[in-house]
Short mmCIF file of C-alpha atoms and ligand atoms in Angstrom, two decimals:
data_model
loop_
_atom_site.label_atom_id
_atom_site.label_comp_id
_atom_site.label_asym_id
_atom_site.label_seq_id
_atom_site.Cartn_x
_atom_site.Cartn_y
_atom_site.Cartn_z
CA MET A 6 -1.40 -3.14 13.32
CA LEU A 7 -4.78 -4.69 14.13
CA SER A 8 -4.61 -5.11 17.89
CA GLY A 9 -7.92 -4.24 19.50
CA LYS A 10 -9.76 -4.85 16.20
CA THR A 11 -12.31 -7.60 15.58
CA VAL A 12 -12.47 -9.04 12.09
CA VAL A 13 -15.20 -11.42 10.94
CA VAL A 14 -14.05 -13.61 8.08
CA GLY A 15 -16.84 -15.08 5.97
CA VAL A 16 -15.97 -18.15 3.92
CA THR A 17 -18.29 -19.34 1.17
CA GLY A 18 -18.19 -22.49 -0.95
CA GLY A 19 -15.43 -22.15 -3.53
CA ILE A 20 -12.10 -23.88 -4.00
CA ALA A 21 -10.23 -20.70 -2.97
CA ALA A 22 -11.57 -21.34 0.58
CA TYR A 23 -8.35 -23.20 1.38
CA LYS A 24 -6.38 -19.95 0.90
CA THR A 25 -8.52 -18.19 3.51
CA ALA A 26 -6.72 -20.18 6.22
CA SER A 27 -3.60 -18.11 5.49
CA LEU A 28 -5.62 -14.91 5.67
CA VAL A 29 -6.94 -15.86 9.13
CA SER A 30 -3.41 -16.66 10.25
CA ALA A 31 -2.09 -13.33 8.89
CA LEU A 32 -4.89 -11.39 10.63
CA LYS A 33 -4.05 -13.10 13.94
CA LYS A 34 -0.38 -12.23 13.48
CA GLN A 35 -1.42 -8.59 13.09
CA GLY A 36 -3.11 -8.84 16.51
CA ALA A 37 -6.76 -9.00 15.39
CA GLU A 38 -9.51 -10.93 17.17
CA VAL A 39 -10.81 -13.17 14.36
CA HIS A 40 -14.16 -14.94 14.06
CA VAL A 41 -14.78 -17.20 11.09
CA ILE A 42 -18.25 -17.92 9.77
CA MET A 43 -18.55 -20.49 6.97
CA THR A 44 -21.44 -21.42 4.77
CA GLN A 45 -22.44 -25.09 4.79
CA ASN A 46 -20.93 -25.46 1.30
CA ALA A 47 -17.60 -23.93 2.36
CA ALA A 48 -17.23 -26.77 4.87
CA GLU A 49 -17.06 -29.16 1.89
CA PHE A 50 -13.78 -27.48 0.87
CA ILE A 51 -12.03 -26.88 4.19
CA ALA A 52 -12.66 -28.13 7.71
CA PRO A 53 -14.01 -25.73 10.37
CA LEU A 54 -11.35 -27.13 12.71
CA THR A 55 -8.65 -25.48 10.59
CA PHE A 56 -10.22 -22.07 11.19
CA GLU A 57 -10.86 -22.81 14.86
CA THR A 58 -7.22 -23.72 15.38
CA LEU A 59 -5.97 -20.62 13.57
CA SER A 60 -8.47 -18.14 15.04
CA ASN A 61 -8.72 -19.61 18.56
CA ASN A 62 -12.46 -19.09 18.29
CA ARG A 63 -15.36 -21.34 17.52
CA CYS A 64 -16.04 -21.42 13.79
CA ILE A 65 -19.71 -21.08 12.93
CA VAL A 66 -20.95 -23.20 10.01
CA GLY A 67 -24.18 -22.76 8.01
CA ARG A 68 -27.13 -22.20 10.36
CA ASP A 69 -25.15 -23.12 13.50
CA GLY A 70 -26.22 -21.14 16.50
CA MET A 71 -29.11 -19.39 14.77
CA PHE A 72 -31.76 -21.01 16.91
CA ASP A 73 -29.74 -21.97 20.02
CA ARG A 74 -31.85 -22.68 23.10
CA ASN A 75 -28.95 -22.61 25.56
CA PHE A 76 -30.36 -19.70 27.58
CA GLU A 77 -27.18 -17.64 27.17
CA TYR A 78 -28.46 -14.15 26.55
CA ASP A 79 -26.29 -13.59 23.51
CA VAL A 80 -27.99 -13.40 20.14
CA LYS A 81 -24.99 -14.57 18.14
CA HIS A 82 -25.61 -12.84 14.83
CA ILE A 83 -26.24 -9.53 16.57
CA SER A 84 -23.32 -9.75 18.99
CA LEU A 85 -20.85 -10.65 16.24
CA ALA A 86 -22.26 -8.00 13.92
CA LYS A 87 -21.82 -5.40 16.68
CA ALA A 88 -18.34 -6.56 17.66
CA ALA A 89 -16.98 -6.54 14.10
CA ASP A 90 -14.74 -3.65 13.02
CA LEU A 91 -14.71 -5.19 9.55
CA ILE A 92 -16.19 -8.15 7.69
CA ILE A 93 -14.31 -9.74 4.81
CA VAL A 94 -15.97 -12.48 2.74
CA ALA A 95 -13.30 -14.44 0.93
CA PRO A 96 -13.98 -16.24 -1.31
CA ALA A 97 -17.36 -14.72 -2.10
CA THR A 98 -19.36 -16.97 -4.43
CA ALA A 99 -21.93 -15.76 -6.97
CA ASN A 100 -24.58 -17.19 -4.67
CA PHE A 101 -23.37 -15.20 -1.65
CA ILE A 102 -23.13 -11.99 -3.69
CA ALA A 103 -26.69 -12.53 -4.94
CA LYS A 104 -27.94 -13.04 -1.39
CA ALA A 105 -26.12 -9.92 -0.16
CA ALA A 106 -27.60 -7.93 -3.06
CA HIS A 107 -31.13 -9.02 -2.22
CA GLY A 108 -30.99 -9.33 1.57
CA ILE A 109 -31.73 -13.05 1.73
CA ALA A 110 -30.75 -14.02 5.26
CA ASP A 111 -30.89 -17.81 5.32
CA ASP A 112 -27.71 -18.70 7.22
CA MET A 113 -25.50 -17.26 9.91
CA LEU A 114 -22.97 -15.56 7.61
CA ILE A 115 -25.47 -13.55 5.60
CA THR A 116 -27.46 -12.78 8.75
CA VAL A 117 -24.37 -11.30 10.45
CA VAL A 118 -23.50 -9.43 7.26
CA LEU A 119 -26.95 -7.85 7.08
CA ALA A 120 -26.93 -6.94 10.76
CA ALA A 121 -23.46 -5.35 10.67
CA LYS A 122 -22.80 -1.67 10.06
CA CYS A 123 -18.98 -1.93 9.81
CA PRO A 124 -16.98 -1.77 6.53
CA LYS A 125 -17.46 -4.87 4.38
CA LEU A 126 -15.09 -6.37 1.82
CA ALA A 127 -15.87 -9.12 -0.67
CA ALA A 128 -13.34 -11.07 -2.72
CA PRO A 129 -15.38 -12.68 -5.51
CA ALA A 130 -13.85 -15.94 -6.79
CA MET A 131 -15.52 -18.16 -9.36
CA ASN A 132 -15.43 -19.39 -12.95
CA THR A 133 -14.92 -16.54 -15.45
CA ALA A 134 -18.27 -17.05 -17.19
CA MET A 135 -20.09 -16.99 -13.84
CA TYR A 136 -18.20 -13.83 -12.87
CA GLU A 137 -18.96 -12.12 -16.16
CA ASN A 138 -22.61 -13.20 -16.14
CA PRO A 139 -24.77 -10.05 -16.16
CA ALA A 140 -26.67 -11.27 -13.10
CA THR A 141 -23.44 -11.52 -11.09
CA GLN A 142 -22.21 -8.17 -12.41
CA ASP A 143 -25.55 -6.53 -11.53
CA ASN A 144 -25.40 -8.00 -8.04
CA LEU A 145 -21.81 -6.81 -7.59
CA ALA A 146 -22.80 -3.30 -8.70
CA LYS A 147 -25.67 -3.42 -6.24
CA ILE A 148 -23.60 -4.42 -3.22
CA LYS A 149 -20.99 -1.81 -4.18
CA ASP A 150 -23.81 0.67 -4.10
CA TYR A 151 -24.71 -0.58 -0.63
CA GLY A 152 -21.18 0.30 0.51
CA TRP A 153 -19.25 -2.95 -0.02
CA LYS A 154 -15.67 -2.72 -1.29
CA ILE A 155 -15.04 -5.31 -3.97
CA ILE A 156 -11.56 -6.81 -4.21
CA GLU A 157 -11.16 -7.49 -7.92
CA PRO A 158 -10.45 -11.13 -8.77
CA ALA A 159 -7.16 -11.85 -10.51
CA GLU A 160 -6.77 -13.40 -13.95
CA GLY A 161 -5.13 -16.76 -14.53
CA MET A 162 -5.68 -20.49 -14.76
CA LEU A 163 -8.77 -21.36 -12.71
CA ALA A 164 -9.30 -24.61 -10.80
CA CYS A 165 -11.90 -25.67 -13.40
CA GLY A 166 -9.21 -25.50 -16.11
CA ASP A 167 -10.55 -22.31 -17.72
CA GLU A 168 -8.29 -19.30 -18.18
CA GLY A 169 -9.60 -15.83 -17.24
CA LYS A 170 -10.75 -13.54 -14.48
CA GLY A 171 -12.05 -15.17 -11.31
CA LYS A 172 -9.10 -16.14 -9.10
CA MET A 173 -9.12 -14.98 -5.51
CA PRO A 174 -6.11 -12.69 -4.87
CA GLU A 175 -3.41 -14.05 -2.56
CA PRO A 176 -4.07 -13.77 1.21
CA SER A 177 -1.21 -11.23 1.55
CA GLU A 178 -3.09 -8.93 -0.83
CA LEU A 179 -6.39 -9.47 0.99
CA LEU A 180 -4.63 -8.54 4.24
CA GLN A 181 -3.46 -5.26 2.70
CA HIS A 182 -7.09 -4.40 1.88
CA VAL A 183 -8.10 -5.08 5.49
CA LEU A 184 -5.21 -2.94 6.80
CA LEU A 185 -6.16 -0.13 4.45
CA GLU A 186 -9.67 -0.07 5.92
CA ILE A 187 -9.05 -0.35 9.64
CA ALA A 188 -5.36 -0.41 10.60
CA HIS A 189 -5.12 3.28 11.26
CA GLU A 190 -7.18 6.24 12.28
CA LYS A 191 -7.95 8.18 9.06
CA ASP A 192 -6.26 11.39 10.14
CA MET A 193 -5.07 12.19 6.59
CA GLN A 194 -8.48 11.78 4.93
CA GLY A 195 -9.00 14.46 2.32
CA LEU A 196 -5.27 15.18 1.91
CA SER A 197 -3.50 14.66 -1.39
CA VAL A 198 0.04 13.36 -0.91
CA LEU A 199 2.82 13.09 -3.47
CA VAL A 200 5.76 10.81 -2.70
CA THR A 201 8.84 10.15 -4.82
CA ALA A 202 10.95 7.06 -4.30
CA GLY A 203 13.75 4.97 -5.71
CA PRO A 204 16.70 5.74 -7.96
CA THR A 205 16.72 7.48 -11.32
CA GLN A 206 18.45 5.99 -14.37
CA GLU A 207 20.43 8.26 -16.68
CA PRO A 208 20.92 6.62 -20.09
CA ILE A 209 24.36 6.41 -21.69
CA ASP A 210 23.25 4.31 -24.66
CA PRO A 211 20.38 1.85 -25.28
CA VAL A 212 21.89 -0.74 -22.93
CA ARG A 213 23.65 1.23 -20.19
CA TYR A 214 22.73 3.82 -17.60
CA ILE A 215 24.04 5.61 -14.50
CA THR A 216 22.10 4.96 -11.30
CA ASN A 217 22.54 4.64 -7.51
CA HIS A 218 21.87 2.17 -4.70
CA SER A 219 18.43 3.46 -3.66
CA SER A 220 15.96 0.59 -2.99
CA GLY A 221 12.91 2.86 -2.77
CA LYS A 222 11.91 1.32 0.58
CA MET A 223 11.70 4.57 2.56
CA GLY A 224 9.52 6.33 -0.03
CA TYR A 225 7.28 3.28 -0.43
CA ALA A 226 6.87 3.12 3.37
CA ILE A 227 5.75 6.76 3.42
CA ALA A 228 3.28 6.13 0.58
CA HIS A 229 1.96 3.03 2.38
CA ALA A 230 1.61 4.79 5.74
CA ALA A 231 -0.14 7.79 4.16
CA ALA A 232 -2.63 5.50 2.37
CA LEU A 233 -3.35 3.66 5.65
CA ARG A 234 -4.14 7.05 7.18
CA GLY A 235 -6.68 7.80 4.47
CA ALA A 236 -4.67 10.13 2.19
CA GLU A 237 -4.98 10.07 -1.57
CA VAL A 238 -1.44 9.05 -2.52
CA THR A 239 0.50 9.33 -5.77
CA LEU A 240 3.89 7.62 -5.79
CA VAL A 241 6.31 8.71 -8.50
CA SER A 242 8.79 5.87 -8.57
CA GLY A 243 12.08 5.07 -10.21
CA GLN A 244 12.77 1.43 -10.93
CA THR A 245 12.52 -0.73 -7.78
CA ALA A 246 11.77 -4.34 -6.92
CA LEU A 247 8.90 -3.34 -4.61
CA ASP A 248 5.16 -4.00 -4.86
CA THR A 249 2.89 -0.96 -5.04
CA PRO A 250 1.27 -0.50 -1.62
CA GLU A 251 -2.51 -1.06 -1.66
CA GLY A 252 -4.46 2.16 -2.15
CA VAL A 253 -1.55 3.99 -3.80
CA VAL A 254 -1.45 5.21 -7.41
CA ARG A 255 2.04 4.58 -8.82
CA VAL A 256 3.57 6.49 -11.70
CA ASP A 257 6.74 4.88 -13.06
CA VAL A 258 9.60 7.02 -14.28
CA LYS A 259 13.18 6.34 -15.31
CA SER A 260 15.38 9.44 -15.63
CA ALA A 261 15.63 12.57 -13.48
CA GLU A 262 13.98 14.47 -16.36
CA ASP A 263 11.00 12.02 -16.36
CA MET A 264 10.72 12.44 -12.59
CA TYR A 265 10.81 16.21 -12.92
CA LYS A 266 7.91 16.16 -15.41
CA ALA A 267 5.80 13.79 -13.27
CA VAL A 268 6.45 15.77 -10.08
CA ALA A 269 5.66 19.07 -11.80
CA LYS A 270 2.32 17.57 -12.89
CA TYR A 271 1.25 16.00 -9.57
CA ALA A 272 2.73 18.59 -7.16
CA LYS A 273 0.12 21.12 -8.32
CA LYS A 274 -2.68 19.41 -6.42
CA ALA A 275 -0.61 17.95 -3.55
CA ASP A 276 -1.13 19.13 0.02
CA MET A 277 2.08 17.38 1.04
CA VAL A 278 5.16 16.34 -0.95
CA PHE A 279 7.74 13.85 0.34
CA LYS A 280 10.80 13.68 -1.91
CA ALA A 281 12.50 10.47 -0.85
CA ALA A 282 13.83 9.61 -4.33
CA ALA A 283 17.58 9.48 -4.95
CA VAL A 284 17.73 11.73 -7.99
CA ALA A 285 20.88 11.80 -10.12
CA ASP A 286 22.57 15.20 -9.96
CA PHE A 287 24.20 14.66 -13.38
CA THR A 288 23.16 12.96 -16.59
CA PRO A 289 25.15 12.18 -19.77
CA LYS A 290 25.30 15.19 -22.07
CA THR A 291 24.25 12.98 -24.97
CA THR A 292 22.71 9.53 -25.18
CA ALA A 293 24.17 7.36 -27.98
CA ASP A 294 21.57 5.98 -30.39
CA HIS A 295 23.44 2.68 -30.66
CA LYS A 296 25.39 0.56 -28.22
CA ILE A 297 28.81 2.13 -27.73
CA LYS A 298 31.44 -0.33 -29.04
CA LYS A 299 34.84 -0.72 -27.45
CA ASP A 300 36.71 0.16 -30.63
CA SER A 301 40.44 0.65 -30.74
CA LYS A 302 40.32 4.42 -30.09
CA GLN A 303 38.81 3.82 -26.67
CA LYS A 304 41.23 1.14 -25.55
CA ALA A 305 43.20 3.83 -23.71
CA GLY A 306 40.09 4.71 -21.71
CA MET A 307 36.92 6.64 -22.25
CA SER A 308 35.04 9.38 -20.50
CA ILE A 309 31.39 10.38 -20.46
CA GLU A 310 30.59 14.05 -20.43
CA LEU A 311 27.87 14.93 -17.91
CA LYS A 312 25.52 17.86 -17.49
CA PRO A 313 23.56 18.79 -14.34
CA THR A 314 19.93 17.68 -13.94
CA LYS A 315 17.21 19.98 -12.64
CA ASP A 316 16.92 20.07 -8.85
CA ILE A 317 13.30 18.96 -8.66
CA LEU A 318 12.90 19.65 -4.95
CA ALA A 319 14.36 23.14 -5.21
CA GLU A 320 11.95 23.95 -8.05
CA ILE A 321 8.85 22.83 -6.20
CA GLY A 322 10.16 24.62 -3.07
CA GLN A 323 10.38 27.84 -5.05
CA ASN A 324 6.87 27.40 -6.47
CA LYS A 325 5.29 26.23 -3.23
CA LYS A 326 1.50 26.52 -3.05
CA LYS A 327 -0.05 28.25 -0.04
CA GLY A 328 -0.38 25.75 2.80
CA GLN A 329 1.59 23.05 1.00
CA ILE A 330 4.07 21.07 3.14
CA ILE A 331 7.26 20.05 1.37
CA CYS A 332 9.57 17.49 2.90
CA GLY A 333 13.01 16.70 1.48
CA PHE A 334 15.53 14.02 2.34
CA ALA A 335 19.23 14.37 2.88
CA MET A 336 21.48 11.35 2.70
CA GLU A 337 24.91 12.42 3.89
CA THR A 338 28.22 10.82 4.71
CA GLU A 339 29.57 13.76 6.79
CA ASP A 340 28.26 16.84 8.67
CA LEU A 341 24.74 15.40 8.63
CA LEU A 342 22.84 18.12 10.49
CA LYS A 343 24.76 21.05 9.02
CA ASN A 344 24.29 19.83 5.44
CA ALA A 345 20.63 18.91 5.99
CA LYS A 346 19.81 22.30 7.54
CA ALA A 347 21.50 24.04 4.62
CA LYS A 348 19.29 22.07 2.17
CA LEU A 349 16.16 22.95 4.21
CA GLU A 350 16.96 26.66 3.82
CA LYS A 351 18.26 26.60 0.27
CA LYS A 352 15.38 24.59 -1.18
CA ASN A 353 12.66 26.45 0.80
CA LEU A 354 11.42 23.28 2.54
CA ASP A 355 9.17 22.87 5.58
CA MET A 356 11.02 19.82 6.81
CA ILE A 357 13.90 17.57 5.89
CA CYS A 358 14.67 14.01 6.97
CA ALA A 359 18.38 13.53 7.40
CA ASN A 360 20.17 10.25 7.56
CA SER A 361 23.77 9.21 7.41
CA LEU A 362 25.05 6.34 5.35
CA ARG A 363 27.66 5.86 8.08
CA THR A 364 25.08 5.05 10.82
CA LYS A 365 24.33 1.40 11.61
CA GLY A 366 20.69 0.62 10.76
CA ALA A 367 20.38 3.48 8.23
CA GLY A 368 20.78 3.46 4.49
CA PHE A 369 19.36 2.21 1.23
CA ALA A 370 18.77 -1.51 1.24
CA GLY A 371 17.79 -2.33 4.85
CA ASP A 372 14.35 -2.38 6.45
CA THR A 373 15.31 0.09 9.18
CA ASN A 374 16.41 3.69 9.15
CA VAL A 375 17.89 6.21 11.57
CA VAL A 376 16.39 9.58 10.68
CA THR A 377 16.57 13.02 12.19
CA ILE A 378 13.57 15.20 11.31
CA ILE A 379 14.47 18.86 10.99
CA THR A 380 11.90 21.63 10.73
CA LYS A 381 12.48 25.37 11.06
CA ASP A 382 11.88 25.16 14.82
CA GLU A 383 12.68 21.61 15.86
CA THR A 384 15.23 18.84 15.44
CA THR A 385 13.97 15.37 16.41
CA GLU A 386 16.14 12.26 16.39
CA LEU A 387 14.00 9.18 15.78
CA GLY A 388 16.57 6.47 16.56
CA CYS A 389 16.66 3.13 14.75
CA LEU A 390 13.11 2.22 13.64
CA SER A 391 11.57 0.12 10.88
CA LYS A 392 11.05 2.14 7.71
CA LEU A 393 7.26 1.92 8.23
CA GLU A 394 7.54 3.27 11.80
CA THR A 395 9.91 5.97 10.56
CA ALA A 396 7.33 6.85 7.90
CA GLU A 397 4.62 7.15 10.57
CA ARG A 398 6.74 9.60 12.56
CA ILE A 399 7.56 11.63 9.45
CA LEU A 400 3.82 11.90 8.68
CA ASP A 401 3.10 12.89 12.30
CA ALA A 402 5.67 15.68 11.99
CA ALA A 403 4.20 16.85 8.67
CA LEU A 404 0.66 16.88 10.11
CA LYS A 405 1.92 19.01 13.03
CA LEU A 406 2.98 21.67 10.52
CA LYS A 407 -0.46 21.80 8.83
N1 CTP B 13 16.70 16.17 -5.21
C1 CTP B 13 15.90 16.51 -6.28
N2 CTP B 13 16.44 16.70 -7.52
C2 CTP B 13 17.76 16.55 -7.73
C3 CTP B 13 18.59 16.18 -6.64
C4 CTP B 13 18.03 16.00 -5.40
O1 CTP B 13 14.69 16.65 -6.10
N3 CTP B 13 18.24 16.73 -8.94
C5 CTP B 13 16.09 16.00 -3.88
C6 CTP B 13 16.13 14.59 -3.33
O2 CTP B 13 14.97 13.87 -3.68
C7 CTP B 13 16.20 14.84 -1.83
C8 CTP B 13 16.90 16.17 -1.69
O3 CTP B 13 16.81 16.78 -2.97
O4 CTP B 13 14.91 15.01 -1.25
C9 CTP B 13 18.34 16.09 -1.29
O5 CTP B 13 19.04 15.23 -2.15
P1 CTP B 13 20.57 14.95 -1.92
O6 CTP B 13 21.06 14.04 -2.99
O7 CTP B 13 20.81 14.55 -0.47
O8 CTP B 13 21.21 16.39 -2.03
P2 CTP B 13 21.53 17.32 -3.25
O9 CTP B 13 20.57 18.47 -3.18
O10 CTP B 13 21.58 16.57 -4.53
O11 CTP B 13 22.98 17.85 -2.81
P3 CTP B 13 24.36 17.02 -2.68
O12 CTP B 13 24.29 15.95 -3.73
O13 CTP B 13 25.38 18.07 -2.94
O14 CTP B 13 24.41 16.49 -1.29
#
C-alpha cells in the first residue's frame, strides 16, 4: 500500500526506540522507501545498524552529515525533507517535542523536520509525569497547531515502573496511522460514510441469544478502505472479534432493534450507506427475565416463538436523502443474481453486492470474497479478491454513482 512513498522515521532517545525497528520493517513490507534518522541519545537504546539492515538505507545519527565536505551536491536535510511523503517520529521524547515546538534545529532529525512540508506524525512516549507536565502539554498543543498529528500514548506499566499514560502504541498501530495519512489518494474527502457490519444477537433470556456466522470482516474492510480514502466513517457493528480500523468511529450494537436505532440516527447525515451486517430477520417474541430452566414440562421439547424484525435497509431505502447512495448486500445460497436484483428493486437501493455461500473463496469467516456488484445499469463480477480489495472496488463503484 506504500509503494512509491518515502517515509522518514525519526527515532529519539526513549526505551520504546527498540519497538521502532518493527515499524521500519512493517513500512518496508508495505513497499515504502524508508530513511531512519536517530538522535544521538536514541543510539544509546538501539544500534543504527539495526535500522540500516531493516531499511536498506544509511541511518543518520545526531549531527551526522550536517556539515559534510564530500563535495556531493546534496544537502542532506533538504533532500530528505523534499523526498519525504511523511515523517513519523516514534518515540518522540519531551525534549524532541519541545524542540519541534520552538524550532530549535540542533541535529539532523529536527533540521529535516523543520525543512519538510509533508504530513508529520509524533508518537510521544515518556514517563507519565513528564507527559502530563504542563510544559510538555503546551508544546504538544503547539505542534498540533503547527499541523502535527499526535498519536496518543497508551496507558500501562511503564519501563520506569510507574503505571499510567506514556507508552508508545504498538508498531502495528503506528503503521495504521501512516497508512491513514498516505496510503491512498483522498478521493472520499468530505464524504460521510455509514457502514454496518457483523451479526446481530437476539436475546432469548439473560444467557442465550440467536445469532449467525457473520465475522464482520467485509464491513470492517469497507470502513477501513473508506477511512484510507479520507471519508468520515461511522461503523455500526454487531459483536465481532475485530479491531476498529484507525480513523473509524465505531458504534457497538447487539440486537437488530439496536442496529435499527443506530442506523436511523447516523443515516441522516450519511452520503453513502453500506449495509454489510447480517441482520436477524426474526427475534424472540419475548425475552425471559430469568434463565429458562429445563423443567419437566419441557423435557418433551420446547419452541421459541419469533416475530419479524424491521428491515433496516428497506426503511432507509424508502427514506433515501437526495444524492445519497445506498448499498445493500445479498448473501444467497441459490439464484444469486435473481435474488440480489430483486432486493435491489424492492429495497430501493443504488447498488447491491451479491455473494454466494456456495462459492469457494466467498463467505463469512475467510479473508477473501467473491462479489458481484449490481447497479441499475451494470453487473460486475469481481472474482476472488481479498476483502480489502473487494472493499476498494465496491467504493469505486459507489463513487461512480455520485
Ligand atoms: N437487512 C436489514 N435488515 C434486516 C434484514 C436484512 O437491513 N432485518 C439488510 C442486510 O444488511 C443486507 C440486505 O438487507 O444488506 C440483505 O440481507 P439478506 O439477509 O441477504 O436478505 P433479506 O432481505 O433478509 O432476505 P432473505 O433473508 O429472504 O434472503
